[in-house]
PDB file of C-alpha atoms (C1' of nucleotides) in Angstrom:
ATOM      1  CA  UNK A   1      67.273 188.186   1.456  1.00 29.00           C
ATOM      2  CA  UNK A   2      65.788 191.463   0.572  1.00 28.00           C
ATOM      3  CA  UNK A   3      63.558 190.069  -2.083  1.00 24.00           C
ATOM      4  CA  UNK A   4      61.872 186.802  -2.679  1.00 25.00           C
ATOM      5  CA  UNK A   5      64.555 185.756  -5.047  1.00 26.00           C
ATOM      6  CA  UNK A   6      66.785 183.207  -3.388  1.00 31.00           C
ATOM      7  CA  UNK A   7      70.474 182.927  -3.785  1.00 35.00           C
ATOM      8  CA  UNK A   8      71.578 180.093  -5.938  1.00 36.00           C
ATOM      9  CA  UNK A   9      73.249 177.320  -4.003  1.00 38.00           C
ATOM     10  CA  UNK A  10      75.973 176.683  -6.464  1.00 40.00           C
ATOM     11  CA  UNK A  11      78.313 174.212  -4.829  1.00 37.00           C
ATOM     12  CA  UNK A  12      80.510 174.227  -7.872  1.00 39.00           C
ATOM     13  CA  UNK A  13      81.340 177.880  -7.304  1.00 43.00           C
ATOM     14  CA  UNK A  14      84.593 177.961  -5.301  1.00 40.00           C
ATOM     15  CA  UNK A  15      83.799 181.365  -3.893  1.00 38.00           C
ATOM     16  CA  UNK A  16      80.311 180.519  -2.723  1.00 45.00           C
ATOM     17  CA  UNK A  17      80.364 179.576   0.974  1.00 44.00           C
ATOM     18  CA  UNK A  18      77.422 177.649   2.287  1.00 53.00           C
ATOM     19  CA  UNK A  19      76.504 175.221   5.005  1.00 69.00           C
ATOM     20  CA  UNK A  20      76.216 172.196   2.809  1.00 82.00           C
ATOM     21  CA  UNK A  21      77.354 168.666   3.459  1.00 86.00           C
ATOM     22  CA  UNK A  22      80.292 169.329   1.209  1.00 91.00           C
ATOM     23  CA  UNK A  23      81.356 172.420   3.082  1.00 91.00           C
ATOM     24  CA  UNK A  24      81.088 170.615   6.413  1.00 92.00           C
ATOM     25  CA  UNK A  25      83.389 167.943   5.079  1.00 93.00           C
ATOM     26  CA  UNK A  26      85.900 170.544   3.989  1.00 95.00           C
ATOM     27  CA  UNK A  27      85.840 172.186   7.399  1.00 93.00           C
ATOM     28  CA  UNK A  28      86.696 168.919   9.120  1.00 94.00           C
ATOM     29  CA  UNK A  29      89.447 168.073   6.668  1.00 95.00           C
ATOM     30  CA  UNK A  30      91.032 171.465   7.257  1.00 96.00           C
ATOM     31  CA  UNK A  31      91.273 170.551  10.941  1.00 95.00           C
ATOM     32  CA  UNK A  32      93.354 167.446  10.366  1.00 96.00           C
ATOM     33  CA  UNK A  33      96.739 168.199  11.939  1.00 96.00           C
ATOM     34  CA  UNK A  34      99.905 168.242   9.889  1.00 96.00           C
ATOM     35  CA  UNK A  35     101.392 164.762   9.943  1.00 96.00           C
ATOM     36  CA  UNK A  36      98.067 163.039  10.598  1.00 96.00           C
ATOM     37  CA  UNK A  37      95.451 161.335   8.447  1.00 96.00           C
ATOM     38  CA  UNK A  38      91.816 160.391   8.863  1.00 96.00           C
ATOM     39  CA  UNK A  39      89.268 158.358   6.949  1.00 96.00           C
ATOM     40  CA  UNK A  40      86.131 159.004   4.920  1.00 96.00           C
ATOM     41  CA  UNK A  41      84.077 157.014   7.392  1.00 95.00           C
ATOM     42  CA  UNK A  42      85.472 158.863  10.408  1.00 95.00           C
ATOM     43  CA  UNK A  43      84.513 162.187   8.863  1.00 95.00           C
ATOM     44  CA  UNK A  44      81.051 160.892   8.018  1.00 94.00           C
ATOM     45  CA  UNK A  45      80.547 159.667  11.580  1.00 93.00           C
ATOM     46  CA  UNK A  46      81.685 162.974  12.976  1.00 93.00           C
ATOM     47  CA  UNK A  47      79.158 164.758  10.811  1.00 89.00           C
ATOM     48  CA  UNK A  48      76.409 162.566  12.227  1.00 85.00           C
ATOM     49  CA  UNK A  49      75.916 160.681   9.015  1.00 84.00           C
ATOM     50  CA  UNK A  50      77.838 157.507   9.662  1.00 87.00           C
ATOM     51  CA  UNK A  51      76.844 155.816   6.439  1.00 88.00           C
ATOM     52  CA  UNK A  52      77.745 158.686   4.169  1.00 90.00           C
ATOM     53  CA  UNK A  53      81.379 157.832   3.695  1.00 93.00           C
ATOM     54  CA  UNK A  54      80.873 157.756  -0.060  1.00 93.00           C
ATOM     55  CA  UNK A  55      79.538 161.290   0.069  1.00 93.00           C
ATOM     56  CA  UNK A  56      82.701 162.359   1.853  1.00 94.00           C
ATOM     57  CA  UNK A  57      84.672 160.865  -0.983  1.00 94.00           C
ATOM     58  CA  UNK A  58      82.528 162.663  -3.471  1.00 93.00           C
ATOM     59  CA  UNK A  59      83.004 165.920  -1.613  1.00 94.00           C
ATOM     60  CA  UNK A  60      86.736 165.388  -1.774  1.00 94.00           C
ATOM     61  CA  UNK A  61      86.447 165.024  -5.508  1.00 92.00           C
ATOM     62  CA  UNK A  62      85.371 168.655  -5.606  1.00 90.00           C
ATOM     63  CA  UNK A  63      87.741 169.769  -2.864  1.00 93.00           C
ATOM     64  CA  UNK A  64      90.237 171.254  -5.268  1.00 91.00           C
ATOM     65  CA  UNK A  65      87.691 173.879  -6.328  1.00 91.00           C
ATOM     66  CA  UNK A  66      87.142 175.470  -2.927  1.00 91.00           C
ATOM     67  CA  UNK A  67      88.863 178.041  -0.799  1.00 87.00           C
ATOM     68  CA  UNK A  68      90.543 178.032   1.590  1.00 91.00           C
ATOM     69  CA  UNK A  69      92.443 175.002   0.320  1.00 93.00           C
ATOM     70  CA  UNK A  70      91.592 171.554   1.645  1.00 95.00           C
ATOM     71  CA  UNK A  71      94.443 169.148   2.573  1.00 96.00           C
ATOM     72  CA  UNK A  72      92.822 166.328   0.655  1.00 96.00           C
ATOM     73  CA  UNK A  73      95.910 164.146   0.876  1.00 96.00           C
ATOM     74  CA  UNK A  74      95.236 163.608   4.596  1.00 97.00           C
ATOM     75  CA  UNK A  75      92.086 161.598   3.886  1.00 97.00           C
ATOM     76  CA  UNK A  76      92.531 157.900   3.191  1.00 96.00           C
ATOM     77  CA  UNK A  77      90.265 154.894   3.363  1.00 96.00           C
ATOM     78  CA  UNK A  78      89.577 152.886   6.505  1.00 95.00           C
ATOM     79  CA  UNK A  79      92.628 150.698   5.923  1.00 95.00           C
ATOM     80  CA  UNK A  80      94.987 153.591   5.390  1.00 96.00           C
ATOM     81  CA  UNK A  81      95.107 153.087   1.660  1.00 95.00           C
ATOM     82  CA  UNK A  82      95.533 156.051  -0.678  1.00 95.00           C
ATOM     83  CA  UNK A  83      92.408 155.377  -2.683  1.00 95.00           C
ATOM     84  CA  UNK A  84      92.112 158.960  -3.837  1.00 94.00           C
ATOM     85  CA  UNK A  85      95.560 159.309  -5.334  1.00 93.00           C
ATOM     86  CA  UNK A  86      94.285 159.301  -8.898  1.00 92.00           C
ATOM     87  CA  UNK A  87      92.428 162.543  -8.312  1.00 93.00           C
ATOM     88  CA  UNK A  88      95.526 164.580  -7.675  1.00 94.00           C
ATOM     89  CA  UNK A  89      97.465 166.417 -10.306  1.00 92.00           C
ATOM     90  CA  UNK A  90      99.766 163.468 -10.549  1.00 92.00           C
ATOM     91  CA  UNK A  91      99.170 159.968  -9.164  1.00 90.00           C
ATOM     92  CA  UNK A  92     102.157 160.422  -6.894  1.00 92.00           C
ATOM     93  CA  UNK A  93     101.366 163.823  -5.450  1.00 94.00           C
ATOM     94  CA  UNK A  94      99.280 162.405  -2.587  1.00 95.00           C
ATOM     95  CA  UNK A  95     102.048 160.107  -1.450  1.00 94.00           C
ATOM     96  CA  UNK A  96     104.624 162.848  -1.829  1.00 95.00           C
ATOM     97  CA  UNK A  97     102.626 165.273   0.280  1.00 96.00           C
ATOM     98  CA  UNK A  98     102.188 162.682   3.029  1.00 96.00           C
ATOM     99  CA  UNK A  99     105.840 161.718   2.988  1.00 96.00           C
ATOM    100  CA  UNK A 100     106.702 165.387   3.269  1.00 96.00           C
ATOM    101  CA  UNK A 101     104.713 165.445   6.508  1.00 97.00           C
ATOM    102  CA  UNK A 102     106.582 162.482   7.879  1.00 96.00           C
ATOM    103  CA  UNK A 103     103.967 159.861   7.122  1.00 96.00           C
ATOM    104  CA  UNK A 104     105.496 156.679   5.679  1.00 95.00           C
ATOM    105  CA  UNK A 105     103.707 155.361   2.625  1.00 95.00           C
ATOM    106  CA  UNK A 106     104.501 152.192   0.776  1.00 93.00           C
ATOM    107  CA  UNK A 107     102.534 150.743  -2.109  1.00 91.00           C
ATOM    108  CA  UNK A 108      99.766 153.304  -1.612  1.00 93.00           C
ATOM    109  CA  UNK A 109      99.443 152.178   1.983  1.00 95.00           C
ATOM    110  CA  UNK A 110     100.111 154.290   5.066  1.00 96.00           C
ATOM    111  CA  UNK A 111     102.493 152.296   7.199  1.00 95.00           C
ATOM    112  CA  UNK A 112     101.681 151.960  10.882  1.00 95.00           C
ATOM    113  CA  UNK A 113      98.332 153.529  10.091  1.00 95.00           C
ATOM    114  CA  UNK A 114      96.948 153.652  13.635  1.00 94.00           C
ATOM    115  CA  UNK A 115      99.901 155.735  14.765  1.00 95.00           C
ATOM    116  CA  UNK A 116      98.986 158.479  12.317  1.00 96.00           C
ATOM    117  CA  UNK A 117      95.226 158.130  12.456  1.00 95.00           C
ATOM    118  CA  UNK A 118      93.364 161.182  13.689  1.00 95.00           C
ATOM    119  CA  UNK A 119      89.713 160.640  14.580  1.00 94.00           C
ATOM    120  CA  UNK A 120      87.663 163.859  14.614  1.00 93.00           C
ATOM    121  CA  UNK A 121      85.029 162.224  16.819  1.00 91.00           C
ATOM    122  CA  UNK A 122      87.671 161.823  19.511  1.00 92.00           C
ATOM    123  CA  UNK A 123      89.982 164.749  18.939  1.00 81.00           C
ATOM    124  CA  UNK A 124      87.354 167.428  18.363  1.00 82.00           C
ATOM    125  CA  UNK A 125      85.304 168.453  21.357  1.00 76.00           C
TER     126      UNK A 125
ATOM    127  C1'  DA B   1      60.872 163.702 -10.533  1.00 91.36           C
ATOM    128  C1'  DC B   2      63.721 159.720 -11.671  1.00 91.36           C
ATOM    129  C1'  DT B   3      68.100 157.335 -12.456  1.00 91.36           C
ATOM    130  C1'  DT B   4      72.950 156.983 -12.012  1.00 91.36           C
ATOM    131  C1'  DT B   5      77.106 157.582  -9.725  1.00 91.36           C
ATOM    132  C1'  DG B   6      80.821 157.221  -6.402  1.00 91.36           C
ATOM    133  C1'  DA B   7      88.421 159.249  -3.391  1.00 91.36           C
ATOM    134  C1'  DC B   8      83.294 153.988   1.062  1.00 91.36           C
ATOM    135  C1'  DT B   9      82.434 150.296   4.387  1.00 91.36           C
ATOM    136  C1'  DA B  10      80.728 146.067   6.662  1.00 91.36           C
ATOM    137  C1'  DT B  11      79.944 141.534   6.005  1.00 91.36           C
ATOM    138  C1'  DA B  12      80.286 136.999   4.000  1.00 91.36           C
ATOM    139  C1'  DA B  13      82.350 133.237   1.636  1.00 91.36           C
TER     140       DA B  13
ATOM    141  C1'  DG C   1      95.101 136.930   2.916  1.00 91.36           C
ATOM    142  C1'  DT C   2      91.358 137.497  -1.281  1.00 91.36           C
ATOM    143  C1'  DT C   3      86.971 138.780  -4.017  1.00 91.36           C
ATOM    144  C1'  DA C   4      81.877 139.580  -4.108  1.00 91.36           C
ATOM    145  C1'  DT C   5      77.920 141.819  -2.637  1.00 91.36           C
ATOM    146  C1'  DA C   6      74.737 144.860  -0.580  1.00 91.36           C
ATOM    147  C1'  DG C   7      73.795 149.155   1.698  1.00 91.36           C
ATOM    148  C1'  DC C   8      74.478 153.782   1.736  1.00 91.36           C
ATOM    149  C1'  DC C   9      72.666 158.779   0.305  1.00 91.36           C
ATOM    150  C1'  DA C  10      73.782 163.591  -1.529  1.00 91.36           C
ATOM    151  C1'  DA C  11      74.691 165.491  -5.791  1.00 91.36           C
ATOM    152  C1'  DA C  12      74.740 165.309 -10.735  1.00 91.36           C
ATOM    153  C1'  DG C  13      72.689 164.203 -15.080  1.00 91.36           C
TER     154       DG C  13
END
DNA sequence: ACTTTGACTATAA
DNA sequence: GTTATAGCCAAAG
């Protein structure tokens, strides 16, 4: 900051990188391994804000505007349900992407959820 | 500065 | 199994 004028923290700008809650969420989601899923609550807990699961969901709502891309389809709710499917380009894209990674989905529900669950609080050191 | 909103979750009935 | 309700809190309006 050469002058007193501060940079604008425009989270809506895909090219603007900052250390915001949103960006932290995106960083965690990018670490979810191929073929695994995690939950909004698990991400919130990992970020030290256990009760901010709704904020994680909100961050995901903007996830399509940031770079590098965020594998938003790997985030489901605590029961393994595909609650965010309506926010994809088509309502079936989320399920298709998961199936492509070998994750069985039936009726918007990840089958055998615990087998595919990846908890950042455990997996990330 | 205040109010509303959510891709959530825990609990209760 | 279900639905209802309250708490949550950062960002958007």
